[in-house]
Tab-separated table of C-alpha atoms in Angstrom:
chain	number	residue	atom	x	y	z
A	1	MET	CA	101.293	110.013	80.573
A	2	SER	CA	97.747	109.477	79.323
A	3	GLY	CA	97.563	112.478	77.027
A	4	GLY	CA	95.495	114.427	79.571
A	5	VAL	CA	96.206	117.594	81.517
A	6	ASP	CA	96.797	115.934	84.910
A	7	SER	CA	99.654	113.655	83.878
A	8	SER	CA	101.068	116.449	81.697
A	9	VAL	CA	101.325	118.804	84.668
A	10	ALA	CA	102.577	115.994	86.920
A	11	ALA	CA	105.506	115.549	84.524
A	12	ALA	CA	106.080	119.314	84.340
A	13	LEU	CA	106.201	119.666	88.127
A	14	LEU	CA	108.738	116.853	88.424
A	15	VAL	CA	110.944	118.445	85.774
A	16	GLU	CA	110.762	121.727	87.690
A	17	GLN	CA	111.734	119.917	90.900
A	18	GLY	CA	114.856	118.513	89.273
A	19	TYR	CA	113.849	114.915	88.656
A	20	ASP	CA	115.208	113.009	85.672
A	21	VAL	CA	111.823	112.402	84.038
A	22	THR	CA	110.846	109.985	81.288
A	23	GLY	CA	107.325	110.087	79.879
A	24	ILE	CA	105.637	106.714	79.486
A	25	MET	CA	102.344	105.941	77.801
A	26	LEU	CA	100.626	102.571	77.789
A	27	LYS	CA	99.286	100.918	74.660
A	28	LEU	CA	96.432	98.908	76.108
A	29	TRP	CA	94.609	97.478	73.111
A	30	ARG	CA	95.121	96.413	69.541
A	31	GLY	CA	93.579	96.958	66.133
A	32	GLU	CA	90.534	99.163	65.662
A	33	ALA	CA	90.171	99.854	69.376
A	34	ALA	CA	93.472	101.741	69.356
A	35	ASN	CA	91.875	104.360	67.107
A	36	LEU	CA	88.937	105.141	69.405
A	37	ASP	CA	88.389	108.851	69.917
A	38	SER	CA	87.140	108.502	73.491
A	39	GLY	CA	89.118	107.580	76.562
A	40	CYS	CA	92.797	107.845	77.346
A	41	CYS	CA	95.792	106.188	75.735
A	42	ASN	CA	94.447	106.223	72.149
A	43	VAL	CA	96.360	107.373	69.076
A	44	GLY	CA	95.294	111.004	69.490
A	45	ALA	CA	96.182	110.979	73.176
A	46	ALA	CA	99.600	109.532	72.364
A	47	SER	CA	100.222	112.420	69.979
A	48	ASP	CA	99.221	114.930	72.674
A	49	ALA	CA	101.452	113.272	75.267
A	50	ARG	CA	104.407	113.194	72.878
A	51	ARG	CA	104.040	116.903	72.130
A	52	VAL	CA	103.871	117.701	75.842
A	53	ALA	CA	107.049	115.691	76.361
A	54	ASP	CA	108.721	117.682	73.582
A	55	VAL	CA	107.766	120.963	75.271
A	56	LEU	CA	109.134	119.701	78.595
A	57	GLY	CA	112.292	118.358	76.965
A	58	ILE	CA	111.894	114.812	78.259
A	59	PRO	CA	112.101	111.468	76.442
A	60	PHE	CA	108.806	109.750	75.696
A	61	TYR	CA	108.033	106.090	75.025
A	62	VAL	CA	104.936	103.990	74.419
A	63	LEU	CA	104.983	100.603	76.159
A	64	ASN	CA	102.798	97.810	74.832
A	65	PHE	CA	100.665	96.204	77.544
A	66	ALA	CA	97.842	95.162	75.205
A	67	ASP	CA	98.131	91.433	75.943
A	68	ARG	CA	98.239	91.951	79.709
A	69	PHE	CA	95.311	94.384	79.534
A	70	GLU	CA	93.170	91.934	77.578
A	71	GLU	CA	94.083	88.982	79.805
A	72	THR	CA	93.244	90.855	83.013
A	73	VAL	CA	91.122	94.006	82.753
A	74	ILE	CA	88.995	93.139	79.722
A	75	SER	CA	88.639	89.481	80.724
A	76	ASN	CA	87.443	90.555	84.181
A	77	PHE	CA	85.063	93.093	82.617
A	78	HIS	CA	83.459	90.363	80.527
A	79	SER	CA	83.236	87.816	83.343
A	80	ASP	CA	81.786	90.329	85.810
A	81	TYR	CA	78.996	91.374	83.474
A	82	SER	CA	78.266	87.749	82.618
A	83	ALA	CA	77.893	87.023	86.342
A	84	GLY	CA	75.605	89.988	87.025
A	85	ARG	CA	78.285	92.033	88.763
A	86	THR	CA	79.139	95.705	88.176
A	87	PRO	CA	82.786	95.916	87.074
A	88	ASN	CA	85.129	98.857	87.545
A	89	PRO	CA	87.764	98.575	84.797
A	90	CYS	CA	89.608	101.730	85.897
A	91	VAL	CA	90.264	100.222	89.318
A	92	ARG	CA	91.339	96.947	87.715
A	93	CYS	CA	93.704	98.811	85.397
A	94	ASN	CA	95.346	100.423	88.421
A	95	GLN	CA	95.443	97.090	90.236
A	96	TRP	CA	96.869	94.910	87.473
A	97	ILE	CA	98.507	97.276	84.984
A	98	LYS	CA	99.673	100.670	86.264
A	99	PHE	CA	100.669	99.737	89.807
A	100	ASP	CA	101.729	96.189	89.033
A	101	ALA	CA	103.017	95.455	85.539
A	102	LEU	CA	104.103	99.037	84.813
A	103	LEU	CA	105.665	99.487	88.237
A	104	GLU	CA	107.765	96.379	87.665
A	105	ARG	CA	108.681	97.475	84.135
A	106	ALA	CA	109.750	100.861	85.491
A	107	LYS	CA	112.136	99.092	87.851
A	108	THR	CA	113.749	97.179	84.983
A	109	LEU	CA	114.136	100.455	83.081
A	110	GLY	CA	116.087	101.915	85.991
A	111	ALA	CA	113.386	104.239	87.307
A	112	ASP	CA	113.233	104.866	91.045
A	113	VAL	CA	109.589	105.936	91.197
A	114	LEU	CA	106.395	105.963	89.148
A	115	ALA	CA	104.502	109.278	89.095
A	116	THR	CA	100.898	109.628	87.956
A	117	GLY	CA	98.332	112.397	87.583
A	118	HIS	CA	96.002	111.009	90.249
A	119	TYR	CA	94.481	113.438	92.736
A	120	ALA	CA	95.756	111.770	95.894
A	121	ARG	CA	98.561	112.439	98.369
A	122	ARG	CA	101.301	110.399	99.971
A	123	SER	CA	102.686	111.230	103.401
A	124	THR	CA	104.890	109.556	106.001
A	125	HIS	CA	104.076	108.991	109.670
A	126	ASN	CA	106.386	107.153	112.087
A	127	GLY	CA	108.337	105.750	109.168
A	128	ARG	CA	105.251	104.338	107.432
A	129	HIS	CA	103.649	105.614	104.254
A	130	ARG	CA	100.115	106.937	104.241
A	131	LEU	CA	97.755	107.506	101.328
A	132	LEU	CA	95.530	110.573	101.702
A	133	ARG	CA	92.673	112.069	99.755
A	134	GLY	CA	93.575	114.733	97.209
A	135	VAL	CA	93.211	118.383	98.192
A	136	ASP	CA	90.553	118.857	95.509
A	137	ARG	CA	87.672	116.859	96.977
A	138	ASN	CA	85.707	117.058	93.721
A	139	LYS	CA	88.565	115.322	91.895
A	140	ASP	CA	89.856	113.073	94.688
A	141	GLN	CA	90.905	109.689	93.276
A	142	SER	CA	92.071	107.877	96.397
A	143	TYR	CA	89.056	105.573	96.006
A	144	VAL	CA	90.605	103.923	92.938
A	145	LEU	CA	93.994	103.475	94.655
A	146	TRP	CA	93.017	101.112	97.471
A	147	MET	CA	95.376	98.423	96.121
A	148	LEU	CA	98.531	100.381	96.995
A	149	ASP	CA	100.501	98.903	99.879
A	150	GLN	CA	103.674	100.096	101.610
A	151	ALA	CA	106.018	98.716	98.957
A	152	LYS	CA	104.089	100.283	96.072
A	153	LEU	CA	103.559	103.613	97.815
A	154	ALA	CA	107.286	103.844	98.472
A	155	ARG	CA	107.801	103.934	94.703
A	156	THR	CA	104.874	106.193	93.768
A	157	LEU	CA	104.431	109.970	93.518
A	158	PHE	CA	101.278	112.055	93.023
A	159	PRO	CA	102.552	115.511	91.985
A	160	VAL	CA	99.121	117.130	91.451
A	161	GLY	CA	97.487	115.721	94.576
A	162	ASP	CA	98.216	118.874	96.584
A	163	MET	CA	96.398	121.230	94.221
A	164	GLU	CA	92.975	122.049	92.856
A	165	LYS	CA	92.122	121.033	89.299
A	166	SER	CA	91.856	124.714	88.347
A	167	GLU	CA	95.480	125.178	89.416
A	168	THR	CA	96.515	122.211	87.292
A	169	ARG	CA	94.915	123.771	84.224
A	170	ARG	CA	96.448	127.161	85.040
A	171	ILE	CA	99.939	125.670	85.132
A	172	ALA	CA	99.344	123.825	81.869
A	173	THR	CA	98.175	127.057	80.242
A	174	GLU	CA	101.199	129.012	81.487
A	175	LEU	CA	103.516	126.331	80.104
A	176	GLY	CA	101.721	126.311	76.760
A	177	LEU	CA	100.814	122.634	76.990
A	178	ARG	CA	98.293	121.521	74.375
A	179	THR	CA	96.412	119.504	77.005
A	180	ALA	CA	95.561	122.590	79.114
A	181	THR	CA	91.917	122.769	78.022
A	182	LYS	CA	91.446	119.119	77.157
A	183	PRO	CA	88.278	117.739	78.814
A	184	ASP	CA	88.527	114.948	81.359
A	185	SER	CA	87.945	111.434	80.064
A	186	GLN	CA	84.618	110.103	81.350
A	187	GLU	CA	83.970	106.930	79.363
A	188	ILE	CA	85.353	103.405	79.602
A	189	CYS	CA	88.402	103.666	77.375
A	190	PHE	CA	87.721	100.556	75.266
A	191	VAL	CA	83.960	101.106	74.760
A	192	ARG	CA	83.320	103.050	71.558
A	193	ASN	CA	81.312	106.250	72.069
A	194	GLY	CA	80.312	105.051	75.528
A	195	ASP	CA	77.803	102.647	73.946
A	196	LEU	CA	77.982	99.792	76.425
A	197	GLY	CA	75.031	97.985	74.841
A	198	ALA	CA	76.755	97.796	71.460
A	199	TYR	CA	79.986	96.640	73.104
A	200	VAL	CA	78.200	93.883	75.005
A	201	ASP	CA	76.326	92.808	71.856
A	202	GLU	CA	79.664	92.278	70.142
A	203	HIS	CA	81.861	90.956	72.938
A	204	ILE	CA	79.610	89.557	75.703
A	205	PRO	CA	76.447	88.408	73.915
A	206	GLN	CA	75.572	85.999	76.716
A	207	ALA	CA	75.058	89.019	79.011
A	208	ASN	CA	72.762	90.770	76.553
A	209	GLN	CA	69.950	88.228	76.271
A	210	PRO	CA	66.416	89.393	77.173
A	211	GLY	CA	64.953	88.049	80.398
A	212	PRO	CA	62.270	88.654	83.026
A	213	ILE	CA	61.973	91.619	85.357
A	214	VAL	CA	60.401	90.431	88.597
A	215	THR	CA	59.390	91.932	91.917
A	216	THR	CA	60.663	90.725	95.282
A	217	THR	CA	57.550	88.530	95.482
A	218	GLY	CA	58.375	86.852	92.166
A	219	ASP	CA	55.763	88.536	89.981
A	220	GLN	CA	56.982	89.286	86.460
A	221	VAL	CA	56.393	92.943	85.569
A	222	GLY	CA	58.439	93.325	82.413
A	223	GLU	CA	61.324	92.126	80.273
A	224	HIS	CA	64.880	93.451	80.325
A	225	ARG	CA	67.228	93.801	77.349
A	226	GLY	CA	70.205	91.954	78.861
A	227	ILE	CA	71.631	92.065	82.383
A	228	ALA	CA	74.785	93.898	81.279
A	229	ARG	CA	72.678	96.986	80.560
A	230	TYR	CA	71.688	97.406	84.210
A	231	THR	CA	73.215	97.987	87.610
A	232	VAL	CA	71.870	97.907	91.151
A	233	GLY	CA	69.981	101.095	91.979
A	234	GLN	CA	69.154	101.902	88.353
A	235	ARG	CA	65.726	103.376	87.601
A	236	LYS	CA	65.898	104.650	84.029
A	237	GLY	CA	65.478	102.311	81.089
A	238	LEU	CA	63.439	99.614	82.829
A	239	GLY	CA	60.363	100.181	80.672
A	240	ILE	CA	57.965	99.503	83.551
A	241	ALA	CA	54.826	101.566	84.188
A	242	LEU	CA	53.206	100.456	87.442
A	243	GLY	CA	52.338	103.868	88.848
A	244	MET	CA	55.342	103.910	91.192
A	245	PRO	CA	59.094	104.338	90.664
A	246	LEU	CA	60.935	101.007	90.684
A	247	PHE	CA	64.676	100.392	90.901
A	248	VAL	CA	66.966	97.448	90.224
A	249	ARG	CA	67.448	95.739	93.569
A	250	SER	CA	69.546	92.794	92.412
A	251	ILE	CA	70.721	90.969	89.295
A	252	ASP	CA	70.428	87.185	89.075
A	253	ALA	CA	72.701	85.963	86.292
A	254	GLU	CA	71.759	82.313	86.813
A	255	SER	CA	68.101	82.951	85.969
A	256	ASN	CA	68.919	85.943	83.733
A	257	SER	CA	66.495	88.100	85.690
A	258	LEU	CA	66.333	91.545	87.267
A	259	VAL	CA	64.700	91.970	90.650
A	260	VAL	CA	63.090	95.382	91.100
A	261	ALA	CA	61.678	97.122	94.148
A	262	GLU	CA	60.594	100.484	95.474
A	263	ARG	CA	63.323	102.723	96.830
A	264	ALA	CA	62.455	101.883	100.435
A	265	GLU	CA	63.463	98.276	99.711
A	266	LEU	CA	66.917	99.091	98.309
A	267	GLY	CA	68.606	99.270	101.696
A	268	CYS	CA	71.812	97.332	102.346
A	269	ASP	CA	72.952	96.584	105.904
A	270	GLY	CA	76.476	95.564	104.962
A	271	PHE	CA	78.675	93.601	102.622
A	272	THR	CA	81.701	91.376	102.254
A	273	VAL	CA	84.760	92.283	100.202
A	274	ASP	CA	87.342	89.948	98.706
A	275	GLU	CA	90.789	90.655	97.218
A	276	THR	CA	91.489	93.023	100.094
A	277	SER	CA	94.588	95.177	100.182
A	278	PHE	CA	95.647	97.632	102.871
A	279	VAL	CA	98.090	100.509	102.899
A	280	ASP	CA	99.351	99.360	106.290
A	281	GLU	CA	97.718	97.085	108.865
A	282	PRO	CA	94.113	95.990	108.189
A	283	PRO	CA	91.372	97.209	110.523
A	284	VAL	CA	90.494	94.874	113.376
A	285	ALA	CA	87.172	93.159	114.019
A	286	GLY	CA	84.993	95.519	116.022
A	287	GLY	CA	86.824	98.544	114.657
A	288	ARG	CA	85.235	101.558	113.007
A	289	VAL	CA	85.719	102.645	109.390
A	290	LEU	CA	84.224	104.975	106.822
A	291	VAL	CA	83.161	103.200	103.635
A	292	GLN	CA	83.021	104.589	100.112
A	293	TYR	CA	81.676	102.301	97.395
A	294	ARG	CA	81.437	104.679	94.440
A	295	ALA	CA	83.955	107.013	92.830
A	296	HIS	CA	83.286	110.498	94.226
A	297	GLY	CA	80.471	109.005	96.316
A	298	GLU	CA	79.654	109.806	99.918
A	299	VAL	CA	81.133	107.854	102.814
A	300	PHE	CA	79.162	105.759	105.288
A	301	PRO	CA	80.169	104.950	108.877
A	302	ALA	CA	80.407	101.221	109.470
A	303	ALA	CA	81.655	98.588	111.887
A	304	VAL	CA	84.097	95.863	110.893
A	305	GLU	CA	82.426	92.514	111.559
A	306	ARG	CA	85.189	90.101	110.670
A	307	VAL	CA	88.595	90.072	109.058
A	308	GLU	CA	89.987	86.978	107.390
A	309	ARG	CA	92.781	86.403	104.918
A	310	GLY	CA	91.839	88.386	101.819
A	311	CYS	CA	88.317	89.025	103.098
A	312	LEU	CA	86.572	91.599	105.264
A	313	ALA	CA	82.915	92.144	106.236
A	314	VAL	CA	81.327	95.375	107.424
A	315	SER	CA	77.938	96.487	108.743
A	316	PHE	CA	76.648	99.995	108.056
A	317	ASP	CA	75.368	102.088	110.948
A	318	ASP	CA	72.368	102.923	108.749
A	319	PRO	CA	71.314	101.125	105.562
A	320	ALA	CA	73.013	102.292	102.369
A	321	GLU	CA	71.481	102.188	98.908
A	322	ALA	CA	72.475	100.603	95.619
A	323	VAL	CA	75.478	98.578	96.755
A	324	ALA	CA	76.434	96.257	93.903
A	325	ARG	CA	78.643	93.196	93.706
A	326	GLY	CA	81.773	93.897	91.693
A	327	GLN	CA	82.100	97.482	92.865
A	328	SER	CA	85.160	98.506	94.811
A	329	ALA	CA	84.842	99.449	98.462
A	330	ALA	CA	87.432	101.796	99.927
A	331	PHE	CA	87.888	102.083	103.686
A	332	TYR	CA	88.929	105.319	105.382
A	333	ASP	CA	90.005	106.012	108.940
A	334	ALA	CA	86.946	106.812	111.070
A	335	GLU	CA	88.805	109.438	113.110
A	336	HIS	CA	90.940	110.813	110.274
A	337	PRO	CA	88.733	110.588	107.161
A	338	GLU	CA	91.502	111.856	104.887
A	339	ILE	CA	93.447	108.632	105.410
A	340	LEU	CA	92.760	105.682	103.106
A	341	LEU	CA	93.155	102.359	104.899
A	342	GLY	CA	92.664	100.084	101.896
A	343	GLY	CA	89.837	98.322	100.164
A	344	GLY	CA	88.633	95.401	98.107
A	345	VAL	CA	85.937	94.182	95.724
A	346	ILE	CA	82.378	93.685	96.973
A	347	SER	CA	81.502	90.001	96.660
A	348	ALA	CA	78.230	89.788	98.618
A	349	THR	CA	75.696	92.198	100.088
A	350	VAL	CA	73.286	91.925	102.998
A	351	THR	CA	69.734	93.151	102.459
A	352	ALA	CA	68.471	95.593	105.072
A	353	GLY	CA	66.914	93.699	107.958
A	354	ALA	CA	69.148	90.641	107.591
A	355	ARG	CA	72.180	89.840	109.730
A	356	VAL	CA	75.783	89.936	108.500
């Protein structure tokens, strides 16, 4: 329970269905960060979750995963930005905390399954589990769940995945839950007020050093304020006035430089992902998939070029824009686009016109 409406209603639905429910919240950071007003799992959110648990008549506990969170999610966040990658801490939290450490802790506590407020669905076909997009396409969160395999899906429930967000809020209102009108969390939970620049200044200063902005031909056209402030595809905040819109094409951490280009030069023909995980069997070389590389982003048809242990490469049918290293890529079934096949972390991209 994060203190939000989705996990609150997920718990309520399970109580209604007769499950023996225990509410669990994760303490993910220490000291001053625990008092942040933004994000989930802060002191205020814990109070909201506890009150919801009281209304539902279920026990509620806060489990301390602060050390694990810092050693994995925050450490990865820092190293990715330092290397010019675009991290996704919410995906990493699912990968290393919620559906790993917490799932194992739940087993030791005697729980049979872990239920969350994610908008996704689980089904069974021929004795195998499937992970499907949530009914509410605007809130679908299957993209951030690519790390779930058969064993983890067998012990996971998504009670709100079959409903629209409006229905979730309606149920919360009818039950008198204090989270019914609570806005969705949008910011990175450990970044105060969403001010990434200030966070990087304090915690990753090496990624916030000024450096050159250059064109694809090597001409310097400006100076950036630190590579952690930018991501591939970004236009705003470059401070360049050349009479044409320019976008970040790539980030070179070794030279501490941004490479910019016109939009027509942003195309990406394909990419390679590492740390792959699949719900069932991985796609085969030569197979077809649909690729999503942003939360709530569109999907792109692609061909699987090669599959190796922990690694997969794809080529888009048509060039895609603003594909960044460090982002997650989720793969969906080309014939049944509701079905999530799995995913991984983008480790390398192929500029349009080059070969995979």
